[in-house]
């Protein structure tokens, strides 16, 4: 049975994650509150769920407490990413939660909230550009 993953935020990063995981045969559920993002996700062949996920009932309805293996919080709204991380962790202690941050302070908050992995795309990009191989 394919592992199920929720991607909150069908952003540029969210769509790339969805495509990579889809190729590895994960079942993807894209959650967003922007109709245009949901329309694109659906067009790209992904199951969609319209929500901000700021309500525990929506997290439960999307399957966080049942059969979801991982949650990716990659919305452009950092406050939503933090709140959803905190709420999802409260509902499921074993859930793998990956999220993004723009600052070290934000990363610390996300880790305290229960994120399994926090990445800063700007730092990753800067590190790659700064490496001798990139020049």
CSV table of N, CA and C in Angstrom, one decimal:
chain,number,residue,atom,x,y,z
A,1,UNK,N,0.8,-1.2,0.0
A,1,UNK,CA,0.0,0.0,0.0
A,1,UNK,C,0.9,1.2,0.0
A,2,UNK,N,0.5,2.2,-0.8
A,2,UNK,CA,1.3,3.4,-1.0
A,2,UNK,C,1.2,4.3,0.3
A,3,UNK,N,2.3,4.9,0.6
A,3,UNK,CA,2.3,5.8,1.8
A,3,UNK,C,1.6,7.1,1.4
A,4,UNK,N,0.9,7.6,2.4
A,4,UNK,CA,0.1,8.8,2.1
A,4,UNK,C,0.8,10.1,2.7
A,5,UNK,N,0.8,11.1,2.0
A,5,UNK,CA,1.5,12.3,2.3
A,5,UNK,C,0.5,13.5,2.1
A,6,UNK,N,0.5,14.5,3.1
A,6,UNK,CA,-0.2,15.7,2.9
A,6,UNK,C,0.8,16.8,2.6
A,7,UNK,N,0.5,17.6,1.6
A,7,UNK,CA,1.4,18.8,1.3
A,7,UNK,C,0.5,20.0,1.5
A,8,UNK,N,0.8,20.8,2.5
A,8,UNK,CA,0.1,22.0,2.8
A,8,UNK,C,0.8,23.1,2.1
A,9,UNK,N,0.2,23.7,1.1
A,9,UNK,CA,0.7,24.8,0.3
A,9,UNK,C,1.2,24.3,-1.0
A,10,UNK,N,0.4,24.5,-2.0
A,10,UNK,CA,0.8,24.1,-3.4
A,10,UNK,C,1.6,25.3,-4.0
A,11,UNK,N,2.7,25.5,-3.4
A,11,UNK,CA,3.7,26.6,-3.8
A,11,UNK,C,4.6,26.0,-4.8
A,12,UNK,N,5.6,26.7,-5.2
A,12,UNK,CA,6.6,26.2,-6.1
A,12,UNK,C,7.3,25.0,-5.5
A,13,UNK,N,7.7,25.1,-4.2
A,13,UNK,CA,8.3,24.0,-3.5
A,13,UNK,C,7.3,22.9,-3.3
A,14,UNK,N,6.1,23.2,-2.9
A,14,UNK,CA,5.1,22.2,-2.7
A,14,UNK,C,4.8,21.4,-4.0
A,15,UNK,N,4.8,22.0,-5.1
A,15,UNK,CA,4.5,21.3,-6.4
A,15,UNK,C,5.7,20.4,-6.7
A,16,UNK,N,6.9,20.8,-6.4
A,16,UNK,CA,8.1,20.0,-6.7
A,16,UNK,C,8.1,18.8,-5.8
A,17,UNK,N,7.8,19.0,-4.5
A,17,UNK,CA,7.7,17.9,-3.5
A,17,UNK,C,6.7,16.9,-4.0
A,18,UNK,N,5.5,17.4,-4.4
A,18,UNK,CA,4.4,16.5,-4.9
A,18,UNK,C,4.9,15.7,-6.1
A,19,UNK,N,5.5,16.3,-7.0
A,19,UNK,CA,6.0,15.6,-8.2
A,19,UNK,C,7.0,14.5,-7.9
A,20,UNK,N,8.0,14.8,-7.1
A,20,UNK,CA,9.0,13.9,-6.7
A,20,UNK,C,8.4,12.7,-5.9
A,21,UNK,N,7.6,13.0,-5.0
A,21,UNK,CA,7.0,11.9,-4.2
A,21,UNK,C,6.0,11.0,-5.0
A,22,UNK,N,5.3,11.7,-6.0
A,22,UNK,CA,4.4,11.0,-6.9
A,22,UNK,C,5.2,10.0,-7.7
A,23,UNK,N,6.3,10.4,-8.2
A,23,UNK,CA,7.2,9.5,-9.0
A,23,UNK,C,7.6,8.3,-8.2
A,24,UNK,N,7.7,8.4,-6.9
A,24,UNK,CA,8.1,7.3,-6.0
A,24,UNK,C,6.8,6.6,-5.5
A,25,UNK,N,5.7,6.9,-6.1
A,25,UNK,CA,4.4,6.2,-5.9
A,25,UNK,C,3.8,6.5,-4.5
A,26,UNK,N,4.1,7.6,-3.9
A,26,UNK,CA,3.4,8.1,-2.7
A,26,UNK,C,2.0,8.6,-3.1
A,27,UNK,N,1.0,8.4,-2.3
A,27,UNK,CA,-0.3,9.0,-2.5
A,27,UNK,C,-0.3,10.4,-1.9
A,28,UNK,N,-0.6,11.4,-2.8
A,28,UNK,CA,-0.4,12.8,-2.4
A,28,UNK,C,-1.8,13.4,-2.2
A,29,UNK,N,-1.9,14.2,-1.1
A,29,UNK,CA,-3.1,15.0,-0.9
A,29,UNK,C,-2.6,16.4,-0.7
A,30,UNK,N,-3.0,17.3,-1.6
A,30,UNK,CA,-2.6,18.7,-1.6
A,30,UNK,C,-3.7,19.5,-0.9
A,31,UNK,N,-3.2,20.2,0.1
A,31,UNK,CA,-4.2,21.1,0.9
A,31,UNK,C,-3.7,22.5,0.7
A,32,UNK,N,-4.7,23.4,0.3
A,32,UNK,CA,-4.4,24.8,0.2
A,32,UNK,C,-5.7,25.5,0.3
A,33,UNK,N,-5.7,26.8,0.5
A,33,UNK,CA,-6.9,27.6,0.7
A,33,UNK,C,-7.0,28.6,-0.5
A,34,UNK,N,-6.1,28.5,-1.4
A,34,UNK,CA,-6.2,29.4,-2.6
A,34,UNK,C,-6.8,28.5,-3.8
A,35,UNK,N,-7.9,29.0,-4.3
A,35,UNK,CA,-8.6,28.2,-5.4
A,35,UNK,C,-7.6,28.0,-6.6
A,36,UNK,N,-6.8,28.9,-7.0
A,36,UNK,CA,-5.9,28.8,-8.1
A,36,UNK,C,-4.9,27.7,-7.9
A,37,UNK,N,-4.4,27.6,-6.6
A,37,UNK,CA,-3.4,26.6,-6.3
A,37,UNK,C,-4.1,25.2,-6.3
A,38,UNK,N,-5.3,25.1,-5.8
A,38,UNK,CA,-6.0,23.8,-5.8
A,38,UNK,C,-6.3,23.4,-7.3
A,39,UNK,N,-6.7,24.4,-8.1
A,39,UNK,CA,-7.0,24.1,-9.5
A,39,UNK,C,-5.7,23.5,-10.2
A,40,UNK,N,-4.6,24.1,-9.9
A,40,UNK,CA,-3.3,23.6,-10.5
A,40,UNK,C,-3.0,22.3,-10.0
A,41,UNK,N,-3.1,22.0,-8.7
A,41,UNK,CA,-2.8,20.7,-8.2
A,41,UNK,C,-3.7,19.6,-8.8
A,42,UNK,N,-5.0,20.0,-8.9
A,42,UNK,CA,-5.9,19.0,-9.5
A,42,UNK,C,-5.5,18.7,-11.0
A,43,UNK,N,-5.2,19.8,-11.7
A,43,UNK,CA,-4.8,19.7,-13.1
A,43,UNK,C,-3.5,18.8,-13.2
A,44,UNK,N,-2.6,18.9,-12.2
A,44,UNK,CA,-1.4,18.1,-12.1
A,44,UNK,C,-1.6,16.7,-11.7
A,45,UNK,N,-2.9,16.4,-11.4
A,45,UNK,CA,-3.3,15.0,-11.1
A,45,UNK,C,-3.3,14.6,-9.6
A,46,UNK,N,-3.3,15.6,-8.7
A,46,UNK,CA,-3.3,15.3,-7.3
A,46,UNK,C,-4.7,15.5,-6.7
A,47,UNK,N,-4.9,14.7,-5.6
A,47,UNK,CA,-6.1,14.8,-4.8
A,47,UNK,C,-6.0,16.1,-4.1
A,48,UNK,N,-7.1,16.9,-3.9
A,48,UNK,CA,-7.0,18.2,-3.3
A,48,UNK,C,-8.0,18.3,-2.1
A,49,UNK,N,-7.7,19.2,-1.2
A,49,UNK,CA,-8.6,19.4,-0.1
A,49,UNK,C,-8.5,20.9,0.2
A,50,UNK,N,-9.6,21.6,0.1
A,50,UNK,CA,-9.6,23.0,0.4
A,50,UNK,C,-9.7,23.4,1.9
A,51,UNK,N,-8.6,24.0,2.4
A,51,UNK,CA,-8.7,24.3,3.8
A,51,UNK,C,-7.4,25.1,4.2
A,52,UNK,N,-7.5,25.9,5.3
A,52,UNK,CA,-6.4,26.5,5.9
A,52,UNK,C,-5.7,25.5,6.9
A,53,UNK,N,-6.4,24.5,7.2
A,53,UNK,CA,-6.0,23.5,8.3
A,53,UNK,C,-5.8,24.1,9.6
A,54,UNK,N,-6.4,25.2,9.9
A,54,UNK,CA,-6.3,25.9,11.2
A,54,UNK,C,-7.3,25.4,12.2
A,55,UNK,N,-8.1,24.4,11.8
A,55,UNK,CA,-9.1,23.8,12.6
A,55,UNK,C,-8.7,22.3,12.7
A,56,UNK,N,-8.7,21.8,14.0
A,56,UNK,CA,-8.3,20.4,14.2
A,56,UNK,C,-9.2,19.5,13.4
A,57,UNK,N,-10.5,19.8,13.3
A,57,UNK,CA,-11.4,19.0,12.5
A,57,UNK,C,-11.0,18.8,11.1
A,58,UNK,N,-10.4,19.8,10.5
A,58,UNK,CA,-9.9,19.7,9.1
A,58,UNK,C,-8.7,18.8,9.0
A,59,UNK,N,-7.8,18.9,10.0
A,59,UNK,CA,-6.7,18.0,10.1
A,59,UNK,C,-7.1,16.5,10.3
A,60,UNK,N,-8.1,16.3,11.1
A,60,UNK,CA,-8.6,15.0,11.3
A,60,UNK,C,-9.3,14.5,10.0
A,61,UNK,N,-10.1,15.4,9.3
A,61,UNK,CA,-10.8,15.0,8.1
A,61,UNK,C,-9.8,14.6,7.0
A,62,UNK,N,-8.7,15.3,6.9
A,62,UNK,CA,-7.7,15.0,5.9
A,62,UNK,C,-6.9,13.7,6.2
A,63,UNK,N,-7.0,13.2,7.4
A,63,UNK,CA,-6.4,11.9,7.8
A,63,UNK,C,-5.2,11.9,8.7
A,64,UNK,N,-4.9,13.1,9.3
A,64,UNK,CA,-3.7,13.2,10.1
A,64,UNK,C,-3.7,12.2,11.2
A,65,UNK,N,-4.8,11.9,11.8
A,65,UNK,CA,-4.9,11.0,13.0
A,65,UNK,C,-5.0,9.5,12.5
A,66,UNK,N,-5.2,9.2,11.2
A,66,UNK,CA,-5.4,7.9,10.8
A,66,UNK,C,-4.3,7.3,9.9
A,67,UNK,N,-4.2,7.7,8.7
A,67,UNK,CA,-3.4,7.0,7.7
A,67,UNK,C,-2.4,7.9,7.0
A,68,UNK,N,-2.1,9.1,7.5
A,68,UNK,CA,-1.1,9.9,6.8
A,68,UNK,C,0.2,9.7,7.5
A,69,UNK,N,1.2,9.4,6.6
A,69,UNK,CA,2.6,9.1,7.0
A,69,UNK,C,3.4,10.4,7.3
A,70,UNK,N,3.2,11.4,6.5
A,70,UNK,CA,4.0,12.6,6.6
A,70,UNK,C,3.2,13.8,6.2
A,71,UNK,N,3.6,14.9,6.7
A,71,UNK,CA,3.0,16.3,6.5
A,71,UNK,C,4.1,17.2,6.1
A,72,UNK,N,3.9,17.9,5.0
A,72,UNK,CA,4.9,18.9,4.5
A,72,UNK,C,4.2,20.3,4.6
A,73,UNK,N,4.6,21.1,5.5
A,73,UNK,CA,4.1,22.5,5.6
A,73,UNK,C,5.0,23.4,4.8
A,74,UNK,N,4.6,23.8,3.6
A,74,UNK,CA,5.4,24.6,2.7
A,74,UNK,C,4.6,25.8,2.2
A,75,UNK,N,3.6,26.2,2.9
A,75,UNK,CA,2.8,27.4,2.6
A,75,UNK,C,3.7,28.6,2.6
A,76,UNK,N,3.3,29.7,1.9
A,76,UNK,CA,4.0,31.0,2.0
A,76,UNK,C,3.6,31.6,3.3
A,77,UNK,N,2.6,31.2,4.0
A,77,UNK,CA,2.2,31.8,5.3
A,77,UNK,C,2.9,31.1,6.4
A,78,UNK,N,4.0,31.7,7.0
A,78,UNK,CA,4.8,31.1,8.0
A,78,UNK,C,4.0,30.8,9.3
A,79,UNK,N,3.1,31.7,9.6
A,79,UNK,CA,2.3,31.6,10.8
A,79,UNK,C,1.4,30.3,10.7
A,80,UNK,N,0.8,30.1,9.5
A,80,UNK,CA,0.0,28.9,9.3
A,80,UNK,C,0.9,27.7,9.5
A,81,UNK,N,2.1,27.7,8.9
A,81,UNK,CA,3.0,26.5,8.9
A,81,UNK,C,3.3,26.2,10.4
A,82,UNK,N,3.5,27.2,11.2
A,82,UNK,CA,3.8,27.0,12.6
A,82,UNK,C,2.6,26.4,13.4
A,83,UNK,N,1.4,27.0,13.2
A,83,UNK,CA,0.2,26.6,13.9
A,83,UNK,C,-0.1,25.2,13.5
A,84,UNK,N,-0.1,24.9,12.2
A,84,UNK,CA,-0.4,23.5,11.7
A,84,UNK,C,0.6,22.5,12.2
A,85,UNK,N,1.8,22.8,12.3
A,85,UNK,CA,2.8,21.9,12.9
A,85,UNK,C,2.5,21.6,14.3
A,86,UNK,N,2.2,22.6,15.1
A,86,UNK,CA,1.8,22.5,16.5
A,86,UNK,C,0.6,21.6,16.6
A,87,UNK,N,-0.5,21.9,15.8
A,87,UNK,CA,-1.7,21.2,15.9
A,87,UNK,C,-1.6,19.7,15.5
A,88,UNK,N,-0.9,19.5,14.4
A,88,UNK,CA,-0.7,18.2,13.8
A,88,UNK,C,0.1,17.3,14.8
A,89,UNK,N,1.1,17.9,15.4
A,89,UNK,CA,1.9,17.2,16.4
A,89,UNK,C,1.1,16.8,17.6
A,90,UNK,N,0.2,17.7,18.0
A,90,UNK,CA,-0.7,17.4,19.1
A,90,UNK,C,-1.6,16.2,18.8
A,91,UNK,N,-2.1,16.1,17.6
A,91,UNK,CA,-3.0,15.1,17.2
A,91,UNK,C,-2.3,13.7,16.9
A,92,UNK,N,-1.0,13.8,16.4
A,92,UNK,CA,-0.3,12.6,16.0
A,92,UNK,C,1.1,12.7,16.5
A,93,UNK,N,1.5,11.9,17.4
A,93,UNK,CA,2.9,11.9,18.0
A,93,UNK,C,3.9,11.3,17.0
A,94,UNK,N,3.5,10.4,16.1
A,94,UNK,CA,4.4,9.7,15.3
A,94,UNK,C,4.5,10.3,13.9
A,95,UNK,N,3.7,11.2,13.5
A,95,UNK,CA,3.6,11.8,12.2
A,95,UNK,C,5.0,12.5,11.9
A,96,UNK,N,5.5,12.3,10.7
A,96,UNK,CA,6.7,13.0,10.2
A,96,UNK,C,6.2,14.3,9.7
A,97,UNK,N,6.8,15.4,10.2
A,97,UNK,CA,6.4,16.8,9.8
A,97,UNK,C,7.7,17.5,9.3
A,98,UNK,N,7.6,17.9,8.0
A,98,UNK,CA,8.7,18.7,7.5
A,98,UNK,C,8.1,20.0,7.1
A,99,UNK,N,8.9,21.1,7.4
A,99,UNK,CA,8.4,22.4,7.2
A,99,UNK,C,9.6,23.3,6.8
A,100,UNK,N,9.3,24.5,6.4
A,100,UNK,CA,10.3,25.5,5.9
A,100,UNK,C,10.3,26.7,6.9
A,101,UNK,N,11.4,27.4,6.9
A,101,UNK,CA,11.5,28.6,7.7
A,101,UNK,C,12.4,29.6,7.0
A,102,UNK,N,12.3,30.8,7.3
A,102,UNK,CA,13.1,31.9,6.7
A,102,UNK,C,14.2,32.3,7.6
A,103,UNK,N,14.1,32.1,8.9
A,103,UNK,CA,15.1,32.5,9.9
A,103,UNK,C,15.4,31.4,10.9
A,104,UNK,N,16.5,31.5,11.6
A,104,UNK,CA,16.8,30.6,12.6
A,104,UNK,C,15.9,30.6,13.8
A,105,UNK,N,15.4,31.8,14.1
A,105,UNK,CA,14.4,32.0,15.2
A,105,UNK,C,13.1,31.2,14.8
A,106,UNK,N,12.7,31.4,13.6
A,106,UNK,CA,11.5,30.7,13.1
A,106,UNK,C,11.7,29.2,13.2
A,107,UNK,N,12.9,28.7,12.8
A,107,UNK,CA,13.2,27.3,12.8
A,107,UNK,C,13.1,26.7,14.2
A,108,UNK,N,13.7,27.5,15.2
A,108,UNK,CA,13.6,27.0,16.5
A,108,UNK,C,12.2,26.9,17.0
A,109,UNK,N,11.3,27.8,16.7
A,109,UNK,CA,9.9,27.7,17.0
A,109,UNK,C,9.2,26.5,16.4
A,110,UNK,N,9.5,26.2,15.2
A,110,UNK,CA,9.0,25.1,14.5
A,110,UNK,C,9.4,23.8,15.1
A,111,UNK,N,10.7,23.7,15.5
A,111,UNK,CA,11.2,22.5,16.2
A,111,UNK,C,10.5,22.3,17.5
A,112,UNK,N,10.3,23.4,18.3
A,112,UNK,CA,9.6,23.3,19.6
A,112,UNK,C,8.2,22.9,19.3
A,113,UNK,N,7.6,23.3,18.2
A,113,UNK,CA,6.2,23.0,17.9
A,113,UNK,C,6.0,21.5,17.5
A,114,UNK,N,7.1,20.9,17.2
A,114,UNK,CA,7.1,19.5,16.9
A,114,UNK,C,7.5,19.0,15.5
A,115,UNK,N,8.1,20.0,14.7
A,115,UNK,CA,8.5,19.6,13.4
A,115,UNK,C,9.7,18.6,13.5
A,116,UNK,N,9.6,17.6,12.6
A,116,UNK,CA,10.6,16.6,12.5
A,116,UNK,C,11.9,17.1,11.8
A,117,UNK,N,11.6,17.9,10.8
A,117,UNK,CA,12.7,18.5,10.0
A,117,UNK,C,12.3,19.9,9.5
A,118,UNK,N,13.2,20.8,9.7
A,118,UNK,CA,13.0,22.2,9.3
A,118,UNK,C,14.1,22.6,8.3
A,119,UNK,N,13.7,23.1,7.2
A,119,UNK,CA,14.6,23.5,6.2
A,119,UNK,C,14.5,25.0,5.8
A,120,UNK,N,15.6,25.6,5.6
A,120,UNK,CA,15.6,27.0,5.1
A,120,UNK,C,16.0,27.0,3.7
A,121,UNK,N,15.1,27.2,2.7
A,121,UNK,CA,15.4,27.1,1.3
A,121,UNK,C,16.5,28.2,0.9
A,122,UNK,N,16.4,29.3,1.6
A,122,UNK,CA,17.4,30.4,1.2
A,122,UNK,C,18.8,29.9,1.6
A,123,UNK,N,19.0,29.3,2.8
A,123,UNK,CA,20.3,28.9,3.3
A,123,UNK,C,20.8,27.8,2.4
A,124,UNK,N,19.9,26.9,2.0
A,124,UNK,CA,20.3,25.7,1.1
A,124,UNK,C,20.8,26.3,-0.2
A,125,UNK,N,20.0,27.2,-0.8
A,125,UNK,CA,20.4,27.8,-2.1
A,125,UNK,C,21.8,28.6,-2.0
A,126,UNK,N,21.9,29.3,-0.9
A,126,UNK,CA,23.2,30.1,-0.7
A,126,UNK,C,24.4,29.1,-0.5
A,127,UNK,N,24.2,28.1,0.2
A,127,UNK,CA,25.2,27.1,0.4
A,127,UNK,C,25.6,26.5,-1.0
A,128,UNK,N,24.7,26.1,-1.8
A,128,UNK,CA,25.0,25.5,-3.1
A,128,UNK,C,25.6,26.5,-4.0
A,129,UNK,N,25.2,27.8,-4.0
A,129,UNK,CA,25.8,28.8,-4.9
A,129,UNK,C,27.2,29.1,-4.4
A,130,UNK,N,27.4,29.0,-3.1
A,130,UNK,CA,28.7,29.4,-2.5
A,130,UNK,C,29.7,28.2,-2.6
A,131,UNK,N,29.3,27.1,-3.0
A,131,UNK,CA,30.2,25.9,-3.0
A,131,UNK,C,31.2,26.1,-4.2
A,132,UNK,N,32.4,25.6,-4.1
A,132,UNK,CA,33.4,25.7,-5.2
A,132,UNK,C,32.9,25.1,-6.5
A,133,UNK,N,32.0,24.1,-6.4
A,133,UNK,CA,31.5,23.4,-7.6
A,133,UNK,C,30.5,24.2,-8.4
A,134,UNK,N,29.9,25.2,-7.7
A,134,UNK,CA,28.9,26.0,-8.4
A,134,UNK,C,29.5,27.1,-9.2
A,135,UNK,N,30.8,27.4,-9.0
A,135,UNK,CA,31.4,28.5,-9.7
A,135,UNK,C,31.9,28.1,-11.1
